[in-house]
Amino acid sequence: MARRVFKSALLKLGLIALGAFVLGAAAPMAAAQKAKNAFKVTSPSFQAGKSLPVEHVFKGFGCDGGNVSPALSWSGAPAGTKSFAVTIYDPDAPTGSGWWHWTVFNIPPTVNKLDAGAGNADGKGLPPGAQQGRTDFGMAAFGGACPPPGDKPHRYILTVFALKIDKIPLDANASGALVGFYLNANTLAKAQITAKYGR
């Protein structure tokens, strides 16, 4: 009888210790998730889920837009962020691999916004040190929306990445896929908004 009581007490102590361990391990994970959820991006240039204004539509390929990159700002980046990157990607392009409309990386950690038109080819609207990669239009600059006529509206996903490295070792010749490889390998958190456009 005493042995049974002793075993029962040990079992209870073990369960209590296990519970404490699980709670102790869960607390940092919950804090990390909360920090990721706090990271937000907004744009005064368009509304999430709504159609992109013609100002952000490509000029060429049968489209006649302003080809101006949207203004955006972000907040709530997690501790340890050493740089930011921004991408705009269309997963609905009929290419089998989507379409990269903009990649910007090596944005300093002290920066929390980009003005409209920052994606011009001259790069003058970008913060010092920031680098644009080559889009699927073949240029290191913003390229606006231009889905094929008659397609359902495409999604344009704008993502801001908070990165754990201060510099990605790429230049203006880097493809969207190559930039994406470095981003996904070094992301602490990311914030997204999506707009649509069809014609």
PDB file of C-alpha atoms in Angstrom:
ATOM      1  CA  MET A   1       0.000   0.000   0.000  1.00  0.00           C
ATOM      2  CA  ALA A   2       2.790   2.422   0.960  1.00  0.00           C
ATOM      3  CA  ARG A   3       4.608   1.596  -2.274  1.00  0.00           C
ATOM      4  CA  ARG A   4       1.467   2.381  -4.295  1.00  0.00           C
ATOM      5  CA  VAL A   5       1.040   5.729  -2.524  1.00  0.00           C
ATOM      6  CA  PHE A   6       4.717   6.512  -3.111  1.00  0.00           C
ATOM      7  CA  LYS A   7       4.415   5.715  -6.842  1.00  0.00           C
ATOM      8  CA  SER A   8       1.281   7.844  -7.112  1.00  0.00           C
ATOM      9  CA  ALA A   9       3.061  10.764  -5.439  1.00  0.00           C
ATOM     10  CA  LEU A  10       6.020  10.402  -7.806  1.00  0.00           C
ATOM     11  CA  LEU A  11       3.681  10.342 -10.789  1.00  0.00           C
ATOM     12  CA  LYS A  12       1.961  13.518  -9.609  1.00  0.00           C
ATOM     13  CA  LEU A  13       5.314  15.234  -9.072  1.00  0.00           C
ATOM     14  CA  GLY A  14       6.396  14.156 -12.552  1.00  0.00           C
ATOM     15  CA  LEU A  15       3.230  15.538 -14.111  1.00  0.00           C
ATOM     16  CA  ILE A  16       3.646  18.822 -12.242  1.00  0.00           C
ATOM     17  CA  ALA A  17       7.270  19.084 -13.390  1.00  0.00           C
ATOM     18  CA  LEU A  18       6.247  18.282 -16.989  1.00  0.00           C
ATOM     19  CA  GLY A  19       3.506  20.903 -16.864  1.00  0.00           C
ATOM     20  CA  ALA A  20       5.936  23.508 -15.567  1.00  0.00           C
ATOM     21  CA  PHE A  21       8.400  22.620 -18.332  1.00  0.00           C
ATOM     22  CA  VAL A  22       5.733  22.894 -21.039  1.00  0.00           C
ATOM     23  CA  LEU A  23       4.509  26.225 -19.704  1.00  0.00           C
ATOM     24  CA  GLY A  24       8.063  27.500 -19.400  1.00  0.00           C
ATOM     25  CA  ALA A  25       8.824  26.509 -22.985  1.00  0.00           C
ATOM     26  CA  ALA A  26       5.532  27.893 -24.279  1.00  0.00           C
ATOM     27  CA  ALA A  27       6.007  31.358 -22.781  1.00  0.00           C
ATOM     28  CA  PRO A  28       8.927  32.400 -25.040  1.00  0.00           C
ATOM     29  CA  MET A  29       7.149  30.915 -28.065  1.00  0.00           C
ATOM     30  CA  ALA A  30       4.004  32.900 -27.252  1.00  0.00           C
ATOM     31  CA  ALA A  31       6.068  36.066 -26.826  1.00  0.00           C
ATOM     32  CA  ALA A  32       7.764  35.487 -30.200  1.00  0.00           C
ATOM     33  CA  GLN A  33       4.404  34.907 -31.886  1.00  0.00           C
ATOM     34  CA  LYS A  34       3.005  38.062 -30.305  1.00  0.00           C
ATOM     35  CA  ALA A  35       5.982  40.049 -31.638  1.00  0.00           C
ATOM     36  CA  LYS A  36       5.392  38.634 -35.132  1.00  0.00           C
ATOM     37  CA  ASN A  37       1.703  39.530 -34.952  1.00  0.00           C
ATOM     38  CA  ALA A  38       2.601  43.096 -33.932  1.00  0.00           C
ATOM     39  CA  PHE A  39       4.501  43.656 -37.184  1.00  0.00           C
ATOM     40  CA  LYS A  40       2.174  45.545 -39.561  1.00  0.00           C
ATOM     41  CA  VAL A  41       2.379  47.299 -42.925  1.00  0.00           C
ATOM     42  CA  THR A  42      -0.065  49.869 -44.286  1.00  0.00           C
ATOM     43  CA  SER A  43      -0.277  51.928 -47.455  1.00  0.00           C
ATOM     44  CA  PRO A  44      -2.025  55.234 -48.104  1.00  0.00           C
ATOM     45  CA  SER A  45      -1.816  54.409 -51.821  1.00  0.00           C
ATOM     46  CA  PHE A  46      -4.356  51.568 -51.855  1.00  0.00           C
ATOM     47  CA  GLN A  47      -6.784  49.671 -49.646  1.00  0.00           C
ATOM     48  CA  ALA A  48      -6.139  46.065 -48.735  1.00  0.00           C
ATOM     49  CA  GLY A  49      -8.343  43.743 -50.781  1.00  0.00           C
ATOM     50  CA  LYS A  50      -9.405  46.536 -53.144  1.00  0.00           C
ATOM     51  CA  SER A  51      -8.338  47.319 -56.698  1.00  0.00           C
ATOM     52  CA  LEU A  52      -5.005  49.029 -57.286  1.00  0.00           C
ATOM     53  CA  PRO A  53      -5.344  52.629 -58.540  1.00  0.00           C
ATOM     54  CA  VAL A  54      -4.155  53.188 -62.134  1.00  0.00           C
ATOM     55  CA  GLU A  55      -1.192  55.126 -60.723  1.00  0.00           C
ATOM     56  CA  HIS A  56       0.358  51.756 -59.769  1.00  0.00           C
ATOM     57  CA  VAL A  57      -0.389  50.003 -63.072  1.00  0.00           C
ATOM     58  CA  PHE A  58       2.446  49.309 -65.519  1.00  0.00           C
ATOM     59  CA  LYS A  59       3.002  51.476 -68.582  1.00  0.00           C
ATOM     60  CA  GLY A  60       3.615  49.021 -71.418  1.00  0.00           C
ATOM     61  CA  PHE A  61       2.553  45.487 -72.412  1.00  0.00           C
ATOM     62  CA  GLY A  62      -0.829  47.002 -73.367  1.00  0.00           C
ATOM     63  CA  CYS A  63      -1.263  48.739 -69.998  1.00  0.00           C
ATOM     64  CA  ASP A  64      -1.304  52.501 -69.601  1.00  0.00           C
ATOM     65  CA  GLY A  65      -0.746  53.277 -65.941  1.00  0.00           C
ATOM     66  CA  GLY A  66       1.507  55.603 -63.999  1.00  0.00           C
ATOM     67  CA  ASN A  67       3.944  52.857 -62.992  1.00  0.00           C
ATOM     68  CA  VAL A  68       4.566  54.510 -59.601  1.00  0.00           C
ATOM     69  CA  SER A  69       5.502  52.339 -56.646  1.00  0.00           C
ATOM     70  CA  PRO A  70       3.057  52.727 -53.724  1.00  0.00           C
ATOM     71  CA  ALA A  71       3.816  54.551 -50.498  1.00  0.00           C
ATOM     72  CA  LEU A  72       4.012  52.268 -47.489  1.00  0.00           C
ATOM     73  CA  SER A  73       4.923  52.308 -43.828  1.00  0.00           C
ATOM     74  CA  TRP A  74       5.463  49.608 -41.238  1.00  0.00           C
ATOM     75  CA  SER A  75       5.650  49.265 -37.478  1.00  0.00           C
ATOM     76  CA  GLY A  76       6.127  46.699 -34.723  1.00  0.00           C
ATOM     77  CA  ALA A  77       9.261  45.014 -36.076  1.00  0.00           C
ATOM     78  CA  PRO A  78      10.635  42.389 -33.691  1.00  0.00           C
ATOM     79  CA  ALA A  79      13.718  42.893 -31.542  1.00  0.00           C
ATOM     80  CA  GLY A  80      16.893  41.909 -33.360  1.00  0.00           C
ATOM     81  CA  THR A  81      15.791  43.301 -36.742  1.00  0.00           C
ATOM     82  CA  LYS A  82      18.932  44.365 -38.620  1.00  0.00           C
ATOM     83  CA  SER A  83      17.406  45.329 -41.963  1.00  0.00           C
ATOM     84  CA  PHE A  84      14.171  45.321 -43.952  1.00  0.00           C
ATOM     85  CA  ALA A  85      13.174  44.230 -47.442  1.00  0.00           C
ATOM     86  CA  VAL A  86      10.061  44.875 -49.516  1.00  0.00           C
ATOM     87  CA  THR A  87       8.598  42.761 -52.298  1.00  0.00           C
ATOM     88  CA  ILE A  88       5.514  42.933 -54.500  1.00  0.00           C
ATOM     89  CA  TYR A  89       4.570  39.617 -56.068  1.00  0.00           C
ATOM     90  CA  ASP A  90       1.713  38.387 -58.271  1.00  0.00           C
ATOM     91  CA  PRO A  91       1.093  34.662 -57.655  1.00  0.00           C
ATOM     92  CA  ASP A  92      -1.631  34.577 -60.323  1.00  0.00           C
ATOM     93  CA  ALA A  93       0.530  35.473 -63.349  1.00  0.00           C
ATOM     94  CA  PRO A  94       0.262  32.777 -66.047  1.00  0.00           C
ATOM     95  CA  THR A  95       3.951  31.874 -65.900  1.00  0.00           C
ATOM     96  CA  GLY A  96       4.056  28.857 -63.621  1.00  0.00           C
ATOM     97  CA  SER A  97       6.183  30.869 -61.199  1.00  0.00           C
ATOM     98  CA  GLY A  98       4.224  34.065 -60.590  1.00  0.00           C
ATOM     99  CA  TRP A  99       5.616  37.526 -61.328  1.00  0.00           C
ATOM    100  CA  TRP A 100       7.982  39.709 -59.292  1.00  0.00           C
ATOM    101  CA  HIS A 101       6.946  43.362 -59.550  1.00  0.00           C
ATOM    102  CA  TRP A 102       9.400  44.808 -57.034  1.00  0.00           C
ATOM    103  CA  THR A 103      12.189  43.749 -54.727  1.00  0.00           C
ATOM    104  CA  VAL A 104      14.055  46.126 -52.419  1.00  0.00           C
ATOM    105  CA  PHE A 105      16.511  44.926 -49.799  1.00  0.00           C
ATOM    106  CA  ASN A 106      19.203  46.230 -47.423  1.00  0.00           C
ATOM    107  CA  ILE A 107      16.811  48.844 -46.061  1.00  0.00           C
ATOM    108  CA  PRO A 108      18.353  50.135 -42.787  1.00  0.00           C
ATOM    109  CA  PRO A 109      16.624  49.099 -39.527  1.00  0.00           C
ATOM    110  CA  THR A 110      16.001  52.766 -38.672  1.00  0.00           C
ATOM    111  CA  VAL A 111      13.721  53.194 -41.720  1.00  0.00           C
ATOM    112  CA  ASN A 112       9.982  52.484 -41.394  1.00  0.00           C
ATOM    113  CA  LYS A 113       8.507  53.842 -44.619  1.00  0.00           C
ATOM    114  CA  LEU A 114       8.994  54.308 -48.344  1.00  0.00           C
ATOM    115  CA  ASP A 115       7.424  57.191 -50.235  1.00  0.00           C
ATOM    116  CA  ALA A 116       5.412  56.797 -53.435  1.00  0.00           C
ATOM    117  CA  GLY A 117       7.780  56.600 -56.379  1.00  0.00           C
ATOM    118  CA  ALA A 118      10.673  55.205 -54.332  1.00  0.00           C
ATOM    119  CA  GLY A 119      10.878  52.369 -56.849  1.00  0.00           C
ATOM    120  CA  ASN A 120      12.025  54.551 -59.743  1.00  0.00           C
ATOM    121  CA  ALA A 121      14.999  53.184 -61.685  1.00  0.00           C
ATOM    122  CA  ASP A 122      17.303  55.952 -60.462  1.00  0.00           C
ATOM    123  CA  GLY A 123      16.840  54.773 -56.869  1.00  0.00           C
ATOM    124  CA  LYS A 124      16.882  58.337 -55.554  1.00  0.00           C
ATOM    125  CA  GLY A 125      13.776  57.775 -53.457  1.00  0.00           C
ATOM    126  CA  LEU A 126      15.324  54.879 -51.551  1.00  0.00           C
ATOM    127  CA  PRO A 127      17.172  55.206 -48.235  1.00  0.00           C
ATOM    128  CA  PRO A 128      20.999  55.049 -48.360  1.00  0.00           C
ATOM    129  CA  GLY A 129      22.256  51.505 -48.811  1.00  0.00           C
ATOM    130  CA  ALA A 130      18.963  50.080 -50.090  1.00  0.00           C
ATOM    131  CA  GLN A 131      19.152  48.054 -53.302  1.00  0.00           C
ATOM    132  CA  GLN A 132      16.498  47.151 -55.874  1.00  0.00           C
ATOM    133  CA  GLY A 133      16.669  43.756 -57.525  1.00  0.00           C
ATOM    134  CA  ARG A 134      15.647  42.807 -61.064  1.00  0.00           C
ATOM    135  CA  THR A 135      11.927  42.292 -61.545  1.00  0.00           C
ATOM    136  CA  ASP A 136      10.323  39.984 -64.101  1.00  0.00           C
ATOM    137  CA  PHE A 137      10.065  42.994 -66.399  1.00  0.00           C
ATOM    138  CA  GLY A 138      13.871  42.748 -66.591  1.00  0.00           C
ATOM    139  CA  MET A 139      14.734  45.951 -64.743  1.00  0.00           C
ATOM    140  CA  ALA A 140      15.883  46.911 -61.249  1.00  0.00           C
ATOM    141  CA  ALA A 141      12.901  49.130 -60.543  1.00  0.00           C
ATOM    142  CA  PHE A 142       9.236  48.891 -59.652  1.00  0.00           C
ATOM    143  CA  GLY A 143       7.006  47.461 -62.370  1.00  0.00           C
ATOM    144  CA  GLY A 144       3.271  47.956 -61.942  1.00  0.00           C
ATOM    145  CA  ALA A 145       0.351  45.584 -62.346  1.00  0.00           C
ATOM    146  CA  CYS A 146      -0.446  44.416 -65.860  1.00  0.00           C
ATOM    147  CA  PRO A 147      -2.401  41.142 -65.964  1.00  0.00           C
ATOM    148  CA  PRO A 148      -3.556  39.700 -69.290  1.00  0.00           C
ATOM    149  CA  PRO A 149      -6.899  41.078 -70.517  1.00  0.00           C
ATOM    150  CA  GLY A 150      -9.820  38.896 -69.515  1.00  0.00           C
ATOM    151  CA  ASP A 151      -8.054  37.202 -66.597  1.00  0.00           C
ATOM    152  CA  LYS A 152      -9.757  37.285 -63.236  1.00  0.00           C
ATOM    153  CA  PRO A 153      -8.232  40.049 -61.097  1.00  0.00           C
ATOM    154  CA  HIS A 154      -4.735  39.118 -59.995  1.00  0.00           C
ATOM    155  CA  ARG A 155      -3.466  39.456 -56.416  1.00  0.00           C
ATOM    156  CA  TYR A 156      -0.563  41.787 -55.723  1.00  0.00           C
ATOM    157  CA  ILE A 157       1.015  40.841 -52.409  1.00  0.00           C
ATOM    158  CA  LEU A 158       3.123  43.545 -50.801  1.00  0.00           C
ATOM    159  CA  THR A 159       5.380  42.094 -48.110  1.00  0.00           C
ATOM    160  CA  VAL A 160       7.769  43.788 -45.711  1.00  0.00           C
ATOM    161  CA  PHE A 161      10.381  41.449 -44.245  1.00  0.00           C
ATOM    162  CA  ALA A 162      12.164  42.068 -40.940  1.00  0.00           C
ATOM    163  CA  LEU A 163      15.539  40.375 -41.318  1.00  0.00           C
ATOM    164  CA  LYS A 164      18.169  39.093 -38.903  1.00  0.00           C
ATOM    165  CA  ILE A 165      21.032  40.168 -41.194  1.00  0.00           C
ATOM    166  CA  ASP A 166      22.073  43.707 -42.067  1.00  0.00           C
ATOM    167  CA  LYS A 167      22.957  43.030 -45.676  1.00  0.00           C
ATOM    168  CA  ILE A 168      21.987  40.614 -48.434  1.00  0.00           C
ATOM    169  CA  PRO A 169      25.039  40.116 -50.701  1.00  0.00           C
ATOM    170  CA  LEU A 170      23.207  40.771 -53.994  1.00  0.00           C
ATOM    171  CA  ASP A 171      23.060  43.563 -56.539  1.00  0.00           C
ATOM    172  CA  ALA A 172      20.694  44.974 -59.174  1.00  0.00           C
ATOM    173  CA  ASN A 173      21.028  41.820 -61.295  1.00  0.00           C
ATOM    174  CA  ALA A 174      19.466  39.602 -58.613  1.00  0.00           C
ATOM    175  CA  SER A 175      16.249  37.900 -59.697  1.00  0.00           C
ATOM    176  CA  GLY A 176      13.154  37.880 -57.517  1.00  0.00           C
ATOM    177  CA  ALA A 177      13.639  34.173 -56.817  1.00  0.00           C
ATOM    178  CA  LEU A 178      17.233  34.700 -55.660  1.00  0.00           C
ATOM    179  CA  VAL A 179      16.221  37.630 -53.448  1.00  0.00           C
ATOM    180  CA  GLY A 180      13.376  35.501 -52.107  1.00  0.00           C
ATOM    181  CA  PHE A 181      15.803  32.721 -51.199  1.00  0.00           C
ATOM    182  CA  TYR A 182      17.823  35.082 -48.989  1.00  0.00           C
ATOM    183  CA  LEU A 183      14.692  36.636 -47.501  1.00  0.00           C
ATOM    184  CA  ASN A 184      13.121  33.347 -46.484  1.00  0.00           C
ATOM    185  CA  ALA A 185      16.406  32.134 -44.984  1.00  0.00           C
ATOM    186  CA  ASN A 186      16.771  35.229 -42.784  1.00  0.00           C
ATOM    187  CA  THR A 187      13.251  36.383 -41.867  1.00  0.00           C
ATOM    188  CA  LEU A 188      12.352  37.204 -38.277  1.00  0.00           C
ATOM    189  CA  ALA A 189       8.835  38.361 -39.210  1.00  0.00           C
ATOM    190  CA  LYS A 190       6.897  39.586 -42.194  1.00  0.00           C
ATOM    191  CA  ALA A 191       3.905  41.846 -42.707  1.00  0.00           C
ATOM    192  CA  GLN A 192       1.635  41.755 -45.765  1.00  0.00           C
ATOM    193  CA  ILE A 193      -1.172  43.558 -47.514  1.00  0.00           C
ATOM    194  CA  THR A 194      -2.779  42.458 -50.763  1.00  0.00           C
ATOM    195  CA  ALA A 195      -4.512  44.422 -53.499  1.00  0.00           C
ATOM    196  CA  LYS A 196      -6.123  43.229 -56.732  1.00  0.00           C
ATOM    197  CA  TYR A 197      -6.170  44.358 -60.324  1.00  0.00           C
ATOM    198  CA  GLY A 198      -7.796  43.046 -63.483  1.00  0.00           C
ATOM    199  CA  ARG A 199      -8.561  44.383 -66.967  1.00  0.00           C
TER     200      ARG A 199
END
